[in-house]
Each structure stands twice: as structure tokens, then as C-alpha cells.
Amino acid sequence: DIQMTQSPSTLSASVGDRVTITCRASQSISSWLAWYQQKPGKAPKILIYKASSLESGVPSRFSGSGSGTEFTLTISSLQPDDFATYYCQQYKNYFTFGPGTKVEI
Amino acid sequence: QVTLRESGPALVKPTQTLTLTCNFSGFSLSTSGMCVSWIRQPPGKALEWLARIDWDDDKYYSTSLETRLTISKDTSKNQVVLTMTNMDPVDTATYFCARTPYISGSYRFDYWGQGALVTVSS
């Protein structure tokens, strides 16, 4: 099975900050990676797929990069609505989610 | 408009079998490339993928849970059903279903249900 890790597990930031979250896979997954945002009590929402493709309707301040085993999600200017938990997910071999990164004030 | 909605018991006893139903609208599971997945999330913990069923009735399961899971679909009713046997308190979680289209070699979980909280307790 492919294992996913994320760092940091918690990130404290302010509105307007540039935020970067890292996701690593235990083996190469090419670009088969997605990012999701989840708020308390809600279902996750897809942000990025195929490592860097922005889902329709998602603000352009979100971007993804990477390939192979290391990936990043960047929020260029953090907005109040962005305080949430972010998960990466590989889909090269079935599906595995990372442990999540909580972005807090 | 795509919607999905999970339903099932809120409380099950240990050793019982859980049956969850995902009712969806706005897409057809008979369309080539269309899939539906189940995902769960224990309270305060991360997401865990459980199973996927494809438009051609292919089925895929989490390797750690595959002996306990069965996924099926009723295309005419726009339903996907997940059963999980031998429930244990560690299976307490919110269970989500999600549309999982396969487009240009890529999957994504683009629409989700609101989730169904299942508590396992005697």
C-alpha cells in the first residue's frame, strides 16, 4: 500500500499570509495526487487534482505542484474562509489520504 | 445538479452488519467512466477510503478491510450500497459517499454526500 504523510500537522497563520503544505508519498505516484479542504462538520471539497490542476470554481489563490513523491499545496494569500484542514490523496493505486494539515489562526 | 445522500442506522451493536445506502441524482452510474466511492472518518481523525464501484460493475476495496466490505449498485434506483460485517467500536465514524469520475486518466472525488455518523456500541 502507498502511504501518505503531510507536514506540518498544524499550521498557525494570519490572513494575507502565503501558506505551503507538503505531502509525501511512500513511493512514486507520478502526478496522481489530489488536495481537499475540509471544514468542521462538513464533507471535504476538492481543490486540486492531478497534482496541479485547479478544480472548477476553486479560487486561483490555491495552487499545487510536485510529482513523484513530493507535492505542495500553496495558498498565495490566506483568506478567512481558508481556515480548515487540508488532505492530500493519492490515486495511483486505489486511494490513500494523508493525515491532514490543520490551518488555524 | 449533482447530489448524494447517505442513509443507514445511526447506532449498531458490535458484531452486527452495517448497511449504508447512497442515493444520488444528477448523474448516471451507467455512464462510462463514472464511479462512486465510500470513505469514512472517525471523530477527529483522517479520511479513509473504503470501496469503489465502477460503471461496468468492477469493484475495489481497501486492502485492510476487504474481507468485511461489499459494495453494490442499483443503477435503475441511482443507489450504491455498502455493507460492512462484524462491526466494532473502532468502526465508529462518519461515512461518506462520493462521486468519483474517471476522466483523462485521472480520478477525483468531486461531489460528496453530507455524511452519516455511525456509532458502534452495545
CSV table of C-alpha atoms in Angstrom, one decimal:
chain,number,residue,atom,x,y,z
A,1,ASP,CA,0.0,0.0,0.0
A,2,ILE,CA,1.1,3.6,-0.7
A,3,GLN,CA,1.4,5.6,2.5
A,4,MET,CA,1.0,9.4,2.6
A,5,THR,CA,2.5,11.9,5.0
A,6,GLN,CA,1.9,15.6,5.4
A,7,SER,CA,3.7,18.4,7.1
A,8,PRO,CA,3.1,20.3,9.2
A,9,SER,CA,0.3,18.7,11.1
A,10,THR,CA,-0.9,22.1,12.3
A,11,LEU,CA,0.0,25.5,10.9
A,12,SER,CA,-0.7,28.8,12.5
A,13,ALA,CA,-1.1,31.7,10.1
A,14,SER,CA,-2.7,35.1,9.6
A,15,VAL,CA,-5.0,36.5,6.9
A,16,GLY,CA,-2.8,37.5,3.9
A,17,ASP,CA,0.0,35.0,4.7
A,18,ARG,CA,1.4,32.7,2.0
A,19,VAL,CA,0.9,29.2,3.2
A,20,THR,CA,2.6,26.0,2.0
A,21,ILE,CA,1.7,22.4,2.9
A,22,THR,CA,3.9,19.5,1.9
A,23,CYS,CA,2.7,16.0,1.1
A,24,ARG,CA,5.0,13.0,0.6
A,25,ALA,CA,4.2,9.5,-0.9
A,26,SER,CA,6.0,6.3,0.2
A,27,GLN,CA,6.6,5.6,-3.5
A,28,SER,CA,6.3,7.4,-6.8
A,29,ILE,CA,2.8,8.3,-7.7
A,30,SER,CA,3.6,10.3,-10.8
A,31,SER,CA,1.1,13.2,-10.7
A,32,TRP,CA,-1.8,11.2,-9.4
A,33,LEU,CA,-2.5,13.4,-6.4
A,34,ALA,CA,-5.4,15.5,-5.2
A,35,TRP,CA,-5.9,18.0,-2.5
A,36,TYR,CA,-9.1,18.5,-0.4
A,37,GLN,CA,-10.2,21.1,2.1
A,38,GLN,CA,-12.5,20.1,4.9
A,39,LYS,CA,-14.3,22.4,7.5
A,40,PRO,CA,-15.7,21.0,10.8
A,41,GLY,CA,-18.8,19.0,10.3
A,42,LYS,CA,-18.7,19.2,6.5
A,43,ALA,CA,-17.7,16.9,3.7
A,44,PRO,CA,-14.4,17.5,2.1
A,45,LYS,CA,-14.2,19.7,-1.0
A,46,ILE,CA,-11.8,19.1,-3.9
A,47,LEU,CA,-9.3,21.8,-4.6
A,48,ILE,CA,-6.6,20.3,-6.9
A,49,TYR,CA,-6.3,17.1,-9.0
A,50,LYS,CA,-3.5,15.6,-11.0
A,51,ALA,CA,-1.1,17.5,-8.7
A,52,SER,CA,-1.6,20.9,-10.2
A,53,SER,CA,-5.0,21.1,-12.0
A,54,LEU,CA,-7.3,23.6,-10.3
A,55,GLU,CA,-10.9,22.2,-9.8
A,56,SER,CA,-13.5,24.4,-11.5
A,57,GLY,CA,-14.8,27.1,-9.2
A,58,VAL,CA,-11.8,27.0,-6.8
A,59,PRO,CA,-10.1,30.4,-6.2
A,60,SER,CA,-6.8,30.9,-8.1
A,61,ARG,CA,-5.0,31.6,-4.8
A,62,PHE,CA,-4.8,27.8,-4.4
A,63,SER,CA,-2.1,26.0,-6.4
A,64,GLY,CA,-0.5,22.6,-6.4
A,65,SER,CA,2.9,21.4,-7.6
A,66,GLY,CA,5.1,18.4,-7.5
A,67,SER,CA,5.5,14.9,-8.9
A,68,GLY,CA,6.9,11.6,-8.0
A,69,THR,CA,6.9,11.5,-4.2
A,70,GLU,CA,6.8,15.2,-3.1
A,71,PHE,CA,4.0,17.6,-3.5
A,72,THR,CA,3.0,21.0,-2.2
A,73,LEU,CA,-0.3,22.9,-1.8
A,74,THR,CA,0.2,26.7,-1.7
A,75,ILE,CA,-2.3,29.3,-0.7
A,76,SER,CA,-0.9,32.6,-2.0
A,77,SER,CA,-2.8,34.9,0.3
A,78,LEU,CA,-4.7,33.3,3.1
A,79,GLN,CA,-8.4,34.4,3.4
A,80,PRO,CA,-10.7,34.0,6.4
A,81,ASP,CA,-12.6,31.2,4.6
A,82,ASP,CA,-9.4,29.2,4.2
A,83,PHE,CA,-9.0,28.2,7.9
A,84,ALA,CA,-9.7,24.5,7.6
A,85,THR,CA,-8.0,21.1,7.4
A,86,TYR,CA,-6.3,20.1,4.2
A,87,TYR,CA,-5.8,16.5,3.0
A,88,CYS,CA,-3.7,15.1,0.2
A,89,GLN,CA,-4.8,11.9,-1.6
A,90,GLN,CA,-3.0,9.6,-3.9
A,91,TYR,CA,-4.8,7.7,-6.6
A,92,LYS,CA,-2.1,5.8,-8.4
A,93,ASN,CA,-3.0,2.6,-6.6
A,94,TYR,CA,-6.5,2.7,-5.2
A,95,PHE,CA,-6.8,5.7,-2.9
A,96,THR,CA,-5.0,6.8,0.3
A,97,PHE,CA,-5.4,10.1,2.2
A,98,GLY,CA,-2.8,11.9,4.1
A,99,PRO,CA,-3.2,12.6,7.9
A,100,GLY,CA,-4.3,16.2,7.3
A,101,THR,CA,-2.9,19.6,8.0
A,102,LYS,CA,-5.0,22.0,10.1
A,103,VAL,CA,-4.6,25.6,9.2
A,104,GLU,CA,-5.6,27.8,12.2
A,105,ILE,CA,-5.4,31.4,13.1
B,1,GLN,CA,-27.3,19.4,-10.1
B,2,VAL,CA,-25.3,16.5,-8.6
B,3,THR,CA,-26.3,15.4,-5.1
B,4,LEU,CA,-25.5,12.4,-3.0
B,5,ARG,CA,-27.1,11.4,0.3
B,6,GLU,CA,-26.1,8.6,2.7
B,7,SER,CA,-28.6,6.8,4.9
B,8,GLY,CA,-28.4,4.0,7.4
B,9,PRO,CA,-28.6,3.2,11.1
B,10,ALA,CA,-27.0,5.7,13.5
B,11,LEU,CA,-26.3,3.0,16.0
B,12,VAL,CA,-25.2,-0.6,15.5
B,13,LYS,CA,-24.1,-3.2,18.1
B,14,PRO,CA,-20.7,-4.9,18.0
B,15,THR,CA,-20.6,-7.9,15.7
B,16,GLN,CA,-23.6,-6.7,13.7
B,17,THR,CA,-23.5,-5.9,10.0
B,18,LEU,CA,-23.8,-2.3,8.8
B,19,THR,CA,-25.7,-1.5,5.7
B,20,LEU,CA,-25.4,2.0,4.2
B,21,THR,CA,-27.2,3.4,1.2
B,22,CYS,CA,-26.0,6.2,-1.1
B,23,ASN,CA,-28.8,7.8,-3.0
B,24,PHE,CA,-27.6,10.1,-5.8
B,25,SER,CA,-29.0,12.3,-8.5
B,26,GLY,CA,-27.7,14.4,-11.3
B,27,PHE,CA,-25.5,11.7,-12.9
B,28,SER,CA,-25.8,8.1,-14.0
B,29,LEU,CA,-23.7,5.2,-12.8
B,30,SER,CA,-24.1,3.5,-16.2
B,31,THR,CA,-22.2,6.3,-17.9
B,32,SER,CA,-18.7,5.1,-19.0
B,33,GLY,CA,-16.1,6.4,-16.5
B,34,MET,CA,-18.5,7.1,-13.7
B,35,CYS,CA,-17.7,5.6,-10.3
B,36,VAL,CA,-18.9,6.0,-6.7
B,37,SER,CA,-16.7,5.6,-3.6
B,38,TRP,CA,-17.3,5.2,0.1
B,39,ILE,CA,-15.0,7.0,2.6
B,40,ARG,CA,-15.1,7.2,6.4
B,41,GLN,CA,-13.8,9.5,9.0
B,42,PRO,CA,-13.6,8.6,12.7
B,43,PRO,CA,-14.3,11.5,15.0
B,44,GLY,CA,-11.3,13.9,15.0
B,45,LYS,CA,-9.3,11.7,12.6
B,46,ALA,CA,-8.3,11.5,9.0
B,47,LEU,CA,-10.3,10.3,6.0
B,48,GLU,CA,-10.0,6.6,5.0
B,49,TRP,CA,-11.1,5.3,1.6
B,50,LEU,CA,-13.2,2.1,1.8
B,51,ALA,CA,-14.5,1.0,-1.5
B,52,ARG,CA,-15.3,2.0,-5.1
B,53,ILE,CA,-17.8,0.7,-7.7
B,54,ASP,CA,-17.5,1.5,-11.4
B,55,TRP,CA,-19.9,2.0,-14.2
B,56,ASP,CA,-19.1,-1.5,-15.5
B,57,ASP,CA,-19.7,-3.1,-12.1
B,58,ASP,CA,-16.0,-3.5,-11.3
B,59,LYS,CA,-15.5,-3.3,-7.5
B,60,TYR,CA,-12.4,-2.3,-5.5
B,61,TYR,CA,-11.8,-2.4,-1.7
B,62,SER,CA,-9.4,-1.2,0.9
B,63,THR,CA,-6.9,-4.0,1.4
B,64,SER,CA,-7.2,-3.7,5.2
B,65,LEU,CA,-11.0,-4.0,5.2
B,66,GLU,CA,-11.8,-6.0,2.0
B,67,THR,CA,-12.8,-9.2,3.9
B,68,ARG,CA,-15.6,-7.2,5.6
B,69,LEU,CA,-16.8,-5.0,2.8
B,70,THR,CA,-19.3,-5.5,0.0
B,71,ILE,CA,-20.3,-2.7,-2.4
B,72,SER,CA,-23.1,-3.0,-4.9
B,73,LYS,CA,-25.2,-0.7,-7.1
B,74,ASP,CA,-28.7,-0.5,-8.4
B,75,THR,CA,-28.4,1.7,-11.5
B,76,SER,CA,-32.2,1.9,-12.0
B,77,LYS,CA,-32.6,3.3,-8.5
B,78,ASN,CA,-29.5,5.5,-8.5
B,79,GLN,CA,-28.2,3.8,-5.4
B,80,VAL,CA,-25.0,2.4,-4.2
B,81,VAL,CA,-25.0,0.1,-1.1
B,82,LEU,CA,-22.1,-0.7,1.2
B,83,THR,CA,-22.2,-3.4,3.8
B,84,MET,CA,-19.6,-3.9,6.5
B,85,THR,CA,-19.7,-7.0,8.6
B,86,ASN,CA,-18.6,-7.7,12.2
B,87,MET,CA,-18.8,-4.1,13.3
B,88,ASP,CA,-16.5,-3.0,16.2
B,89,PRO,CA,-16.4,0.2,18.2
B,90,VAL,CA,-13.3,1.3,16.3
B,91,ASP,CA,-15.6,1.5,13.2
B,92,THR,CA,-17.4,4.4,14.8
B,93,ALA,CA,-17.1,7.1,12.1
B,94,THR,CA,-18.9,9.4,9.7
B,95,TYR,CA,-19.4,7.5,6.4
B,96,PHE,CA,-19.4,9.5,3.2
B,97,CYS,CA,-20.2,8.5,-0.4
B,98,ALA,CA,-18.6,10.5,-3.2
B,99,ARG,CA,-18.9,10.6,-6.9
B,100,THR,CA,-15.6,9.5,-8.4
B,101,PRO,CA,-15.4,10.2,-12.2
B,102,TYR,CA,-12.5,8.8,-14.2
B,103,ILE,CA,-11.6,11.4,-16.8
B,104,SER,CA,-8.5,11.6,-18.9
B,105,GLY,CA,-6.7,9.0,-16.7
B,106,SER,CA,-7.5,10.9,-13.5
B,107,TYR,CA,-9.9,10.3,-10.7
B,108,ARG,CA,-11.3,12.8,-8.2
B,109,PHE,CA,-13.9,12.8,-5.6
B,110,ASP,CA,-15.8,15.8,-6.9
B,111,TYR,CA,-19.2,15.6,-5.2
B,112,TRP,CA,-19.8,14.3,-1.7
B,113,GLY,CA,-22.7,13.4,0.5
B,114,GLN,CA,-23.1,15.2,3.8
B,115,GLY,CA,-22.1,12.0,5.7
B,116,ALA,CA,-23.8,9.6,8.0
B,117,LEU,CA,-22.5,9.2,11.6
B,118,VAL,CA,-22.5,5.6,12.7
B,119,THR,CA,-21.8,4.7,16.3
B,120,VAL,CA,-20.9,1.2,17.3
B,121,SER,CA,-21.8,0.4,20.9
B,122,SER,CA,-23.6,-2.2,22.9
